[in-house]
mmCIF file of C-alpha atoms in Angstrom:
data_model
loop_
_atom_site.group_PDB
_atom_site.id
_atom_site.type_symbol
_atom_site.label_atom_id
_atom_site.label_comp_id
_atom_site.label_asym_id
_atom_site.label_seq_id
_atom_site.Cartn_x
_atom_site.Cartn_y
_atom_site.Cartn_z
ATOM 1 C CA UNK D 7 23.928 16.785 16.131
ATOM 2 C CA UNK D 8 25.041 17.055 13.098
ATOM 3 C CA UNK D 9 28.235 19.768 13.691
ATOM 4 C CA UNK D 10 29.708 16.417 15.614
ATOM 5 C CA UNK D 11 30.229 14.363 12.394
ATOM 6 C CA UNK D 12 32.861 13.435 11.083
ATOM 7 C CA UNK D 13 33.473 14.605 7.184
ATOM 8 C CA UNK D 14 36.676 15.707 5.592
ATOM 9 C CA UNK D 15 33.790 18.193 3.316
ATOM 10 C CA UNK D 16 30.955 20.413 4.340
ATOM 11 C CA UNK D 17 27.967 21.793 3.013
ATOM 12 C CA UNK D 18 25.178 24.143 2.989
ATOM 13 C CA UNK D 19 22.324 23.830 0.528
ATOM 14 C CA UNK D 20 20.173 26.809 1.121
ATOM 15 C CA UNK D 21 17.945 28.974 -0.509
ATOM 16 C CA UNK D 22 17.629 32.072 2.313
ATOM 17 C CA UNK D 23 20.068 31.738 4.536
ATOM 18 C CA UNK D 24 17.767 33.879 6.740
ATOM 19 C CA UNK D 25 14.939 35.718 7.294
ATOM 20 C CA UNK D 26 14.193 38.442 4.432
ATOM 21 C CA UNK D 27 12.242 41.142 7.003
ATOM 22 C CA UNK D 28 12.993 44.875 7.608
ATOM 23 C CA UNK D 29 15.477 43.203 10.426
ATOM 24 C CA UNK D 30 18.983 42.569 10.373
ATOM 25 C CA UNK D 31 18.853 38.774 11.424
ATOM 26 C CA UNK D 32 22.731 38.082 11.029
ATOM 27 C CA UNK D 33 22.159 35.709 13.530
ATOM 28 C CA UNK D 34 21.135 32.870 11.793
ATOM 29 C CA UNK D 35 24.442 32.844 9.472
ATOM 30 C CA UNK D 36 26.604 31.449 12.970
ATOM 31 C CA UNK D 37 25.140 28.077 13.129
ATOM 32 C CA UNK D 38 25.094 27.849 9.723
ATOM 33 C CA UNK D 39 28.997 28.496 10.598
ATOM 34 C CA UNK D 40 29.670 26.745 13.582
ATOM 35 C CA UNK D 41 28.851 23.206 11.030
ATOM 36 C CA UNK D 42 30.870 24.975 8.355
ATOM 37 C CA UNK D 43 33.730 24.849 11.459
ATOM 38 C CA UNK D 44 34.620 28.532 10.113
ATOM 39 C CA UNK D 45 38.057 28.848 11.662
ATOM 40 C CA UNK D 46 37.652 32.992 12.314
ATOM 41 C CA UNK D 47 33.903 32.667 13.192
ATOM 42 C CA UNK D 48 32.279 29.445 13.236
ATOM 43 C CA UNK D 49 34.072 27.432 16.369
ATOM 44 C CA UNK D 50 33.615 31.094 18.930
ATOM 45 C CA UNK D 51 30.121 32.449 19.590
ATOM 46 C CA UNK D 52 32.319 35.809 21.057
ATOM 47 C CA UNK D 53 34.369 36.168 18.162
ATOM 48 C CA UNK D 54 31.166 36.299 15.837
ATOM 49 C CA UNK D 55 29.470 39.064 18.123
ATOM 50 C CA UNK D 56 32.583 41.230 18.745
ATOM 51 C CA UNK D 57 33.006 40.964 15.144
ATOM 52 C CA UNK D 58 30.477 40.656 13.397
ATOM 53 C CA UNK D 59 26.678 41.621 14.600
ATOM 54 C CA UNK D 60 26.914 43.738 16.794
ATOM 55 C CA UNK D 61 29.194 45.371 14.434
ATOM 56 C CA UNK D 62 26.816 44.949 11.728
ATOM 57 C CA UNK D 63 24.148 45.690 14.299
ATOM 58 C CA UNK D 64 24.802 48.919 14.520
ATOM 59 C CA UNK D 65 25.829 50.130 10.962
ATOM 60 C CA UNK D 66 29.482 50.023 11.504
ATOM 61 C CA UNK D 67 31.282 49.643 8.136
ATOM 62 C CA UNK D 68 33.321 47.851 9.845
ATOM 63 C CA UNK D 69 31.402 45.393 10.585
ATOM 64 C CA UNK D 70 29.585 45.102 7.248
ATOM 65 C CA UNK D 71 33.359 44.454 5.326
ATOM 66 C CA UNK D 72 34.077 41.831 7.628
ATOM 67 C CA UNK D 73 30.628 39.501 6.884
ATOM 68 C CA UNK D 74 30.864 40.204 3.586
ATOM 69 C CA UNK D 75 34.292 39.553 3.329
ATOM 70 C CA UNK D 76 33.352 36.917 5.465
ATOM 71 C CA UNK D 77 30.269 35.573 1.907
ATOM 72 C CA UNK D 78 32.458 35.722 0.214
ATOM 73 C CA UNK D 79 35.003 33.454 1.602
ATOM 74 C CA UNK D 80 32.238 30.883 2.329
ATOM 75 C CA UNK D 81 29.616 30.883 0.213
ATOM 76 C CA UNK D 82 28.800 30.908 -3.178
ATOM 77 C CA UNK D 83 26.325 31.904 -4.743
ATOM 78 C CA UNK D 84 23.902 31.527 -7.181
ATOM 79 C CA UNK D 85 21.685 32.859 -9.725
ATOM 80 C CA UNK D 86 18.011 31.444 -10.902
ATOM 81 C CA UNK D 87 18.638 31.831 -14.212
ATOM 82 C CA UNK D 88 21.734 29.460 -13.291
ATOM 83 C CA UNK D 89 18.950 26.825 -11.915
ATOM 84 C CA UNK D 90 18.884 26.270 -15.922
ATOM 85 C CA UNK D 91 22.622 25.193 -16.274
ATOM 86 C CA UNK D 92 22.055 22.267 -12.993
ATOM 87 C CA UNK D 93 21.871 18.938 -15.251
ATOM 88 C CA UNK D 94 18.501 16.882 -14.638
ATOM 89 C CA UNK D 95 18.262 13.879 -11.709
ATOM 90 C CA UNK D 96 18.375 10.752 -13.532
ATOM 91 C CA UNK D 97 15.977 7.987 -11.346
ATOM 92 C CA UNK D 98 15.133 4.929 -11.607
ATOM 93 C CA UNK D 99 12.643 2.822 -10.615
ATOM 94 C CA UNK D 100 13.360 -0.648 -10.410
ATOM 95 C CA UNK D 101 10.259 -3.619 -9.742
ATOM 96 C CA UNK D 102 10.846 -6.289 -7.172
ATOM 97 C CA UNK D 103 9.584 -9.611 -7.203
ATOM 98 C CA UNK D 104 8.832 -11.005 -3.967
ATOM 99 C CA UNK D 105 11.285 -13.257 -2.647
ATOM 100 C CA UNK D 106 9.576 -16.993 -1.620
ATOM 101 C CA UNK D 107 10.222 -16.470 2.318
ATOM 102 C CA UNK D 108 8.941 -12.489 1.469
ATOM 103 C CA UNK D 109 5.750 -13.497 -0.581
ATOM 104 C CA UNK D 110 4.968 -16.047 2.104
ATOM 105 C CA UNK D 111 4.461 -14.432 5.464
ATOM 106 C CA UNK D 112 2.903 -11.446 3.769
ATOM 107 C CA UNK D 113 0.773 -13.634 2.097
ATOM 108 C CA UNK D 114 0.173 -14.977 6.010
ATOM 109 C CA UNK D 115 -0.812 -11.939 7.075
ATOM 110 C CA UNK D 116 -3.696 -10.765 4.292
ATOM 111 C CA UNK D 117 -4.402 -14.338 4.597
ATOM 112 C CA UNK D 118 -5.011 -13.582 9.121
ATOM 113 C CA UNK D 119 -7.213 -10.814 8.261
ATOM 114 C CA UNK D 120 -9.385 -11.981 5.620
ATOM 115 C CA UNK D 121 -10.014 -14.821 7.810
ATOM 116 C CA UNK D 122 -11.238 -12.158 10.647
ATOM 117 C CA UNK D 123 -13.738 -10.515 8.683
ATOM 118 C CA UNK D 124 -14.460 -13.904 6.825
ATOM 119 C CA UNK D 125 -15.359 -15.715 10.980
ATOM 120 C CA UNK D 126 -16.932 -12.679 12.151
ATOM 121 C CA UNK D 127 -20.161 -13.306 10.851
ATOM 122 C CA UNK D 128 -18.753 -13.759 7.309
ATOM 123 C CA UNK D 129 -17.763 -10.454 7.261
ATOM 124 C CA UNK D 130 -20.307 -8.727 9.600
ATOM 125 C CA UNK D 131 -19.408 -5.495 10.865
ATOM 126 C CA UNK D 132 -21.367 -4.885 13.675
ATOM 127 C CA UNK D 133 -19.128 -8.562 14.739
ATOM 128 C CA UNK D 134 -17.580 -6.880 17.907
ATOM 129 C CA UNK D 135 -14.433 -8.940 17.126
ATOM 130 C CA UNK D 136 -13.904 -7.726 13.000
ATOM 131 C CA UNK D 137 -11.581 -5.851 11.568
ATOM 132 C CA UNK D 138 -14.668 -3.694 10.201
ATOM 133 C CA UNK D 139 -15.779 -2.932 14.118
ATOM 134 C CA UNK D 140 -15.014 0.617 13.877
ATOM 135 C CA UNK D 141 -14.465 -0.395 17.877
ATOM 136 C CA UNK D 142 -11.483 -2.126 16.854
ATOM 137 C CA UNK D 143 -9.031 0.618 15.575
ATOM 138 C CA UNK D 144 -5.993 -0.138 17.459
ATOM 139 C CA UNK D 145 -6.149 -3.907 16.240
ATOM 140 C CA UNK D 146 -6.817 -2.542 12.957
ATOM 141 C CA UNK D 147 -4.593 -0.284 12.895
ATOM 142 C CA UNK D 148 -1.619 -2.854 13.854
ATOM 143 C CA UNK D 149 -2.560 -5.478 11.880
ATOM 144 C CA UNK D 150 -2.739 -2.677 8.819
ATOM 145 C CA UNK D 151 0.762 -1.452 9.527
ATOM 146 C CA UNK D 152 2.390 -4.886 10.309
ATOM 147 C CA UNK D 153 0.762 -5.464 6.649
ATOM 148 C CA UNK D 154 2.454 -2.173 5.532
ATOM 149 C CA UNK D 155 5.539 -3.585 7.056
ATOM 150 C CA UNK D 156 6.047 -7.019 5.575
ATOM 151 C CA UNK D 157 5.298 -5.660 2.695
ATOM 152 C CA UNK D 158 7.610 -2.575 1.749
ATOM 153 C CA UNK D 159 9.998 -3.849 4.971
ATOM 154 C CA UNK D 160 10.001 -7.567 5.490
ATOM 155 C CA UNK D 161 7.737 -10.243 6.274
ATOM 156 C CA UNK D 162 7.730 -12.928 8.870
ATOM 157 C CA UNK D 163 5.299 -11.253 11.714
ATOM 158 C CA UNK D 164 4.624 -13.937 13.566
ATOM 159 C CA UNK D 165 1.311 -15.854 13.698
ATOM 160 C CA UNK D 166 0.266 -17.790 16.572
ATOM 161 C CA UNK D 167 -2.421 -19.333 18.065
ATOM 162 C CA UNK D 168 -3.867 -17.701 21.069
ATOM 163 C CA UNK D 169 -4.276 -19.623 23.863
ATOM 164 C CA UNK D 170 -5.875 -23.000 24.163
ATOM 165 C CA UNK D 171 -8.276 -22.746 21.293
ATOM 166 C CA UNK D 172 -6.596 -25.828 19.094
ATOM 167 C CA UNK D 173 -7.368 -28.091 21.914
ATOM 168 C CA UNK D 174 -10.551 -27.007 22.318
ATOM 169 C CA UNK D 175 -10.857 -27.356 18.520
ATOM 170 C CA UNK D 176 -9.436 -30.851 18.734
ATOM 171 C CA UNK D 177 -12.015 -31.725 21.708
ATOM 172 C CA UNK D 178 -15.499 -30.769 19.598
ATOM 173 C CA UNK D 179 -14.109 -32.779 16.334
ATOM 174 C CA UNK D 180 -13.106 -35.653 19.148
ATOM 175 C CA UNK D 181 -16.838 -35.004 20.854
ATOM 176 C CA UNK D 182 -18.441 -35.765 16.930
ATOM 177 C CA UNK D 183 -16.743 -39.157 16.593
ATOM 178 C CA UNK D 184 -12.594 -38.796 15.809
ATOM 179 C CA UNK D 185 -9.858 -40.883 17.078
ATOM 180 C CA UNK D 186 -7.630 -38.705 19.665
ATOM 181 C CA UNK D 187 -5.484 -41.705 18.232
ATOM 182 C CA UNK D 188 -5.912 -41.505 15.072
ATOM 183 C CA UNK D 189 -3.881 -40.298 12.150
ATOM 184 C CA UNK D 190 -5.842 -37.887 10.697
ATOM 185 C CA UNK D 191 -7.353 -36.607 14.386
ATOM 186 C CA UNK D 192 -3.317 -35.638 14.140
ATOM 187 C CA UNK D 193 -2.684 -34.476 10.914
ATOM 188 C CA UNK D 194 -5.137 -31.885 11.791
ATOM 189 C CA UNK D 195 -3.923 -30.415 14.708
ATOM 190 C CA UNK D 196 -1.033 -30.489 12.970
ATOM 191 C CA UNK D 197 -2.936 -28.120 9.375
ATOM 192 C CA UNK D 198 -4.066 -25.751 11.823
ATOM 193 C CA UNK D 199 -0.823 -24.748 13.354
ATOM 194 C CA UNK D 200 1.587 -25.055 11.233
ATOM 195 C CA UNK D 201 -1.088 -24.827 7.618
ATOM 196 C CA UNK D 202 -1.444 -27.678 4.670
ATOM 197 C CA UNK D 203 -2.631 -27.640 0.810
ATOM 198 C CA UNK D 204 -6.453 -27.004 1.055
ATOM 199 C CA UNK D 205 -8.745 -30.434 0.378
ATOM 200 C CA UNK D 206 -10.282 -28.154 -2.901
ATOM 201 C CA UNK D 207 -8.083 -26.239 -4.722
ATOM 202 C CA UNK D 208 -4.862 -28.293 -3.388
ATOM 203 C CA UNK D 209 -3.128 -24.386 -3.030
ATOM 204 C CA UNK D 210 -1.067 -23.936 0.130
ATOM 205 C CA UNK D 211 -2.868 -22.708 2.763
ATOM 206 C CA UNK D 212 -1.025 -21.335 6.055
ATOM 207 C CA UNK D 213 -4.006 -21.038 7.845
ATOM 208 C CA UNK D 214 -6.603 -23.690 6.762
ATOM 209 C CA UNK D 215 -10.698 -23.661 8.031
ATOM 210 C CA UNK D 216 -11.924 -27.010 9.185
ATOM 211 C CA UNK D 217 -15.378 -27.670 8.711
ATOM 212 C CA UNK D 218 -17.907 -29.901 10.735
ATOM 213 C CA UNK D 219 -17.431 -32.430 8.231
ATOM 214 C CA UNK D 220 -13.257 -32.307 8.793
ATOM 215 C CA UNK D 221 -12.463 -30.498 5.783
ATOM 216 C CA UNK D 222 -9.387 -28.298 5.462
ATOM 217 C CA UNK D 223 -10.015 -25.630 2.724
ATOM 218 C CA UNK D 224 -8.589 -22.244 2.484
ATOM 219 C CA UNK D 225 -10.144 -19.582 2.382
ATOM 220 C CA UNK D 226 -11.297 -19.345 -0.826
ATOM 221 C CA UNK D 227 -12.961 -21.788 -1.414
ATOM 222 C CA UNK D 228 -14.671 -21.939 2.189
ATOM 223 C CA UNK D 229 -16.036 -18.293 0.999
ATOM 224 C CA UNK D 230 -18.146 -20.211 -1.698
ATOM 225 C CA UNK D 231 -21.330 -21.083 -0.056
ATOM 226 C CA UNK D 232 -22.116 -20.065 3.528
ATOM 227 C CA UNK D 233 -24.996 -22.897 4.241
ATOM 228 C CA UNK D 234 -22.424 -25.966 3.340
ATOM 229 C CA UNK D 235 -19.058 -27.580 2.833
ATOM 230 C CA UNK D 236 -17.824 -26.823 -0.312
ATOM 231 C CA UNK D 237 -15.363 -30.078 -1.454
ATOM 232 C CA UNK D 238 -16.478 -31.685 -3.703
ATOM 233 C CA UNK D 239 -19.275 -34.302 -3.132
ATOM 234 C CA UNK D 240 -19.348 -33.961 0.379
ATOM 235 C CA UNK D 241 -22.437 -30.551 0.656
ATOM 236 C CA UNK D 242 -22.406 -31.037 4.234
ATOM 237 C CA UNK D 243 -24.907 -28.063 5.369
ATOM 238 C CA UNK D 244 -23.477 -25.989 8.437
ATOM 239 C CA UNK D 245 -25.888 -25.469 11.225
ATOM 240 C CA UNK D 246 -27.236 -21.898 10.267
ATOM 241 C CA UNK D 247 -28.093 -19.225 12.955
ATOM 242 C CA UNK D 248 -30.492 -16.673 12.557
ATOM 243 C CA UNK D 249 -30.564 -13.007 13.280
ATOM 244 C CA UNK D 250 -34.359 -13.559 14.351
ATOM 245 C CA UNK D 251 -33.557 -16.674 16.847
ATOM 246 C CA UNK D 252 -31.976 -14.769 18.686
ATOM 247 C CA UNK D 253 -28.963 -12.517 19.589
ATOM 248 C CA UNK D 254 -25.325 -13.247 21.243
ATOM 249 C CA UNK D 255 -22.740 -11.031 22.819
ATOM 250 C CA UNK D 256 -19.527 -10.494 20.273
ATOM 251 C CA UNK D 257 -22.761 -9.738 18.296
ATOM 252 C CA UNK D 258 -25.713 -7.514 19.700
ATOM 253 C CA UNK D 259 -26.986 -6.757 16.145
ATOM 254 C CA UNK D 260 -26.342 -9.131 13.242
ATOM 255 C CA UNK D 261 -27.263 -8.742 10.086
ATOM 256 C CA UNK D 262 -27.944 -12.256 8.031
ATOM 257 C CA UNK D 263 -27.785 -15.864 8.781
ATOM 258 C CA UNK D 264 -24.475 -17.874 9.752
ATOM 259 C CA UNK D 265 -22.818 -20.812 9.535
ATOM 260 C CA UNK D 266 -22.988 -21.000 13.609
ATOM 261 C CA UNK D 267 -21.207 -24.442 13.368
ATOM 262 C CA UNK D 268 -18.350 -23.730 11.261
ATOM 263 C CA UNK D 269 -17.433 -20.340 12.997
ATOM 264 C CA UNK D 270 -17.550 -21.524 16.227
ATOM 265 C CA UNK D 271 -14.787 -24.295 15.676
ATOM 266 C CA UNK D 272 -12.456 -21.924 14.286
ATOM 267 C CA UNK D 273 -9.376 -21.051 16.639
ATOM 268 C CA UNK D 274 -8.076 -18.547 16.728
ATOM 269 C CA UNK D 275 -5.255 -16.667 16.123
ATOM 270 C CA UNK D 276 -3.204 -13.840 17.070
ATOM 271 C CA UNK D 277 -0.864 -11.621 15.577
ATOM 272 C CA UNK D 278 2.935 -10.343 16.992
ATOM 273 C CA UNK D 279 3.779 -6.337 16.154
ATOM 274 C CA UNK D 280 6.620 -6.323 13.839
ATOM 275 C CA UNK D 281 9.932 -7.221 15.550
ATOM 276 C CA UNK D 282 12.832 -6.232 13.305
ATOM 277 C CA UNK D 283 15.197 -8.057 15.460
ATOM 278 C CA UNK D 284 14.492 -11.220 14.516
ATOM 279 C CA UNK D 285 17.144 -12.942 12.535
ATOM 280 C CA UNK D 286 14.816 -14.643 10.130
ATOM 281 C CA UNK D 287 13.836 -11.721 8.665
ATOM 282 C CA UNK D 288 14.195 -11.584 4.918
ATOM 283 C CA UNK D 289 13.723 -8.790 2.937
ATOM 284 C CA UNK D 290 13.342 -8.859 -1.242
ATOM 285 C CA UNK D 291 14.703 -4.988 -1.065
ATOM 286 C CA UNK D 292 17.368 -5.937 0.749
ATOM 287 C CA UNK D 293 18.010 -9.398 -0.622
ATOM 288 C CA UNK D 294 17.956 -6.838 -4.283
ATOM 289 C CA UNK D 295 20.616 -4.919 -2.950
ATOM 290 C CA UNK D 296 22.955 -6.871 -1.098
ATOM 291 C CA UNK D 297 23.437 -8.146 -4.788
ATOM 292 C CA UNK D 298 24.812 -5.009 -6.610
ATOM 293 C CA UNK D 299 26.673 -4.081 -3.384
ATOM 294 C CA UNK D 300 28.560 -7.774 -4.508
ATOM 295 C CA UNK D 301 28.593 -6.393 -7.628
ATOM 296 C CA UNK D 302 30.203 -3.340 -7.523
ATOM 297 C CA UNK D 303 32.692 -4.647 -4.999
ATOM 298 C CA UNK D 304 33.852 -7.636 -7.721
ATOM 299 C CA UNK D 305 33.739 -4.384 -10.083
ATOM 300 C CA UNK D 306 36.097 -2.054 -7.426
ATOM 301 C CA UNK D 307 38.588 -4.210 -7.222
ATOM 302 C CA UNK D 308 38.475 -5.280 -11.092
ATOM 303 C CA UNK D 309 40.348 -1.618 -11.594
ATOM 304 C CA UNK D 310 41.706 -1.479 -8.986
ATOM 305 C CA UNK D 311 40.323 -0.918 -5.978
ATOM 306 C CA UNK D 312 40.793 -2.282 -2.137
ATOM 307 C CA UNK D 313 40.757 -0.815 1.392
ATOM 308 C CA UNK D 314 43.507 0.865 2.334
ATOM 309 C CA UNK D 315 44.843 -1.218 4.866
ATOM 310 C CA UNK D 316 48.445 1.313 6.424
ATOM 311 C CA UNK D 317 45.907 3.359 8.476
ATOM 312 C CA UNK D 318 48.841 5.859 8.870
ATOM 313 C CA UNK D 319 48.893 6.202 5.577
ATOM 314 C CA UNK D 320 49.656 10.504 5.088
ATOM 315 C CA UNK D 321 47.424 12.644 2.281
ATOM 316 C CA UNK D 322 50.518 13.348 0.093
ATOM 317 C CA UNK D 323 50.860 9.179 -0.223
ATOM 318 C CA UNK D 324 47.121 8.542 -0.812
ATOM 319 C CA UNK D 325 46.894 11.678 -3.758
ATOM 320 C CA UNK D 326 50.603 10.087 -4.810
ATOM 321 C CA UNK D 327 48.267 6.950 -5.388
ATOM 322 C CA UNK D 328 45.251 8.497 -6.650
ATOM 323 C CA UNK D 329 48.006 9.549 -9.447
ATOM 324 C CA UNK D 330 48.935 6.411 -10.079
ATOM 325 C CA UNK D 331 45.758 4.417 -10.655
ATOM 326 C CA UNK D 332 44.035 7.345 -12.913
ATOM 327 C CA UNK D 333 47.840 6.216 -14.696
ATOM 328 C CA UNK D 334 47.651 2.861 -14.396
ATOM 329 C CA UNK D 335 43.847 3.495 -15.276
ATOM 330 C CA UNK D 336 45.379 5.222 -18.690
ATOM 331 C CA UNK D 337 47.740 3.352 -19.945
ATOM 332 C CA UNK D 338 47.046 -0.379 -18.526
ATOM 333 C CA UNK D 339 50.994 -0.684 -19.936
ATOM 334 C CA UNK D 340 52.448 0.455 -17.359
ATOM 335 C CA UNK D 341 51.159 -1.306 -14.232
ATOM 336 C CA UNK D 342 52.134 -4.417 -13.989
ATOM 337 C CA UNK D 343 50.659 -5.940 -10.734
ATOM 338 C CA UNK D 344 47.196 -4.531 -9.649
ATOM 339 C CA UNK D 345 47.339 -6.177 -6.141
ATOM 340 C CA UNK D 346 50.008 -2.854 -6.049
ATOM 341 C CA UNK D 347 50.260 -0.692 -2.778
ATOM 342 C CA UNK D 348 50.429 1.847 -5.086
ATOM 343 C CA UNK D 349 46.596 1.551 -5.621
ATOM 344 C CA UNK D 350 45.147 1.072 -2.576
ATOM 345 C CA UNK D 351 42.852 3.894 -2.107
ATOM 346 C CA UNK D 352 39.416 4.317 -0.146
ATOM 347 C CA UNK D 353 37.233 2.568 -2.697
ATOM 348 C CA UNK D 354 33.261 4.636 -3.337
ATOM 349 C CA UNK D 355 30.839 4.878 -0.582
ATOM 350 C CA UNK D 356 27.078 3.642 -0.614
ATOM 351 C CA UNK D 357 24.131 6.007 0.717
ATOM 352 C CA UNK D 358 21.008 3.998 1.275
ATOM 353 C CA UNK D 359 18.757 6.345 2.333
ATOM 354 C CA UNK D 360 15.128 4.135 3.853
ATOM 355 C CA UNK D 361 11.113 6.485 6.008
ATOM 356 C CA UNK D 362 11.444 3.527 7.694
ATOM 357 C CA UNK D 363 13.487 3.201 10.827
ATOM 358 C CA UNK D 364 12.688 -0.501 10.581
ATOM 359 C CA UNK D 365 13.834 -1.202 7.500
ATOM 360 C CA UNK D 366 17.639 -0.037 8.789
ATOM 361 C CA UNK D 367 17.655 -2.147 10.887
ATOM 362 C CA UNK D 368 16.981 -4.786 8.529
ATOM 363 C CA UNK D 369 19.476 -3.673 5.524
ATOM 364 C CA UNK D 370 22.347 -3.313 8.822
ATOM 365 C CA UNK D 371 21.521 -6.576 9.838
ATOM 366 C CA UNK D 372 21.587 -8.594 6.200
ATOM 367 C CA UNK D 373 24.790 -6.212 5.355
ATOM 368 C CA UNK D 374 26.426 -7.181 8.043
ATOM 369 C CA UNK D 375 25.634 -10.569 7.813
ATOM 370 C CA UNK D 376 26.923 -10.776 3.797
ATOM 371 C CA UNK D 377 30.366 -9.492 5.340
ATOM 372 C CA UNK D 378 29.245 -5.623 3.306
ATOM 373 C CA UNK D 379 31.159 -3.210 6.358
ATOM 374 C CA UNK D 380 28.749 -0.133 7.366
ATOM 375 C CA UNK D 381 28.106 2.267 9.375
ATOM 376 C CA UNK D 382 23.807 3.284 10.753
ATOM 377 C CA UNK D 383 23.181 7.014 11.074
ATOM 378 C CA UNK D 384 19.181 7.866 11.690
ATOM 379 C CA UNK D 385 17.275 9.451 14.163
ATOM 380 C CA UNK D 386 17.273 9.583 16.743
ATOM 381 C CA UNK D 387 20.967 8.749 17.752
ATOM 382 C CA UNK D 388 23.347 10.396 20.207
ATOM 383 C CA UNK D 389 25.925 12.704 18.802
ATOM 384 C CA UNK D 390 28.969 10.819 20.062
ATOM 385 C CA UNK D 391 28.322 7.109 18.352
ATOM 386 C CA UNK D 392 28.262 9.621 14.544
ATOM 387 C CA UNK D 393 31.543 10.138 15.851
ATOM 388 C CA UNK D 394 33.195 7.914 13.784
ATOM 389 C CA UNK D 395 30.720 7.595 11.197
#
């Protein structure tokens, strides 16, 4: 896979080029020579076997001398003493604040989880739909993955209402006296769909809880009291269901009294799986990355770096342009025109690494949209797609 990569230079860093065993194990060197594109033995397996491998294994001096000559030509050996001269690794950690859109989408997922647990009979792990129920391990794993990706990669994981639940909620409110033609009806329905400010604390809530007395509250305010509405001046008591009265199919072993009418009034919501191709995706990390790369581009332009426009330029021409650039930087007065063609050399490249394959897609999408040229290299990836990188 890596052999097909197009590169001007190739390096291999290895602590043990071949196993340190009683057997020679010299054959382990050939794949590394192949990666390095070594002319004598890396390109032709038969030449390697005839010239080095078989003579060396037969303990013929010619095989040993050829191997030593080969290693002296392409290998740099470092002693343990040399490790003291290696410069220290400089690690810089930047703590980023969530962008507003990123924070909102992440908080939306957190609220979805808290809502599920609270509405499942007030944090009762026995409820069959609760994320705390051991039987919901698949749903729990998917939810945790969504939250992790939303935090570490990007947000905007869609949260949608399930089926006709919202319509059923509104029908219950109508049966309790809500006029379907009123502005209150339209406002409650819109708030359940898209969110609203909590009536009690005035904070924005993406998934508000509607009480039987038609107050829209956030989870924090609802959770203050499981027996009555917490809206100031209301205090409407919920219809409590005691575990001793009867059990239900969704909770065969209830642990404590729950507000039955409040819980049954709420619509259900589903989480879609995280999708890196959503164009609305916004990442705080990628936004910071784009900002830094833009600054780097501007810095390169100021010192005379720009992309070579003539693809047929020879290596000698590029070498001369490098020398002239160095001369211009040492003696600014000699550079009369910053756009001189001699200064047009390839700019510095930046390597971006991410353990999240999903994040790579988001990075490519955002960098391309920002006008920054990018080439992706990730696994799995066919070798033919790597030739142009």
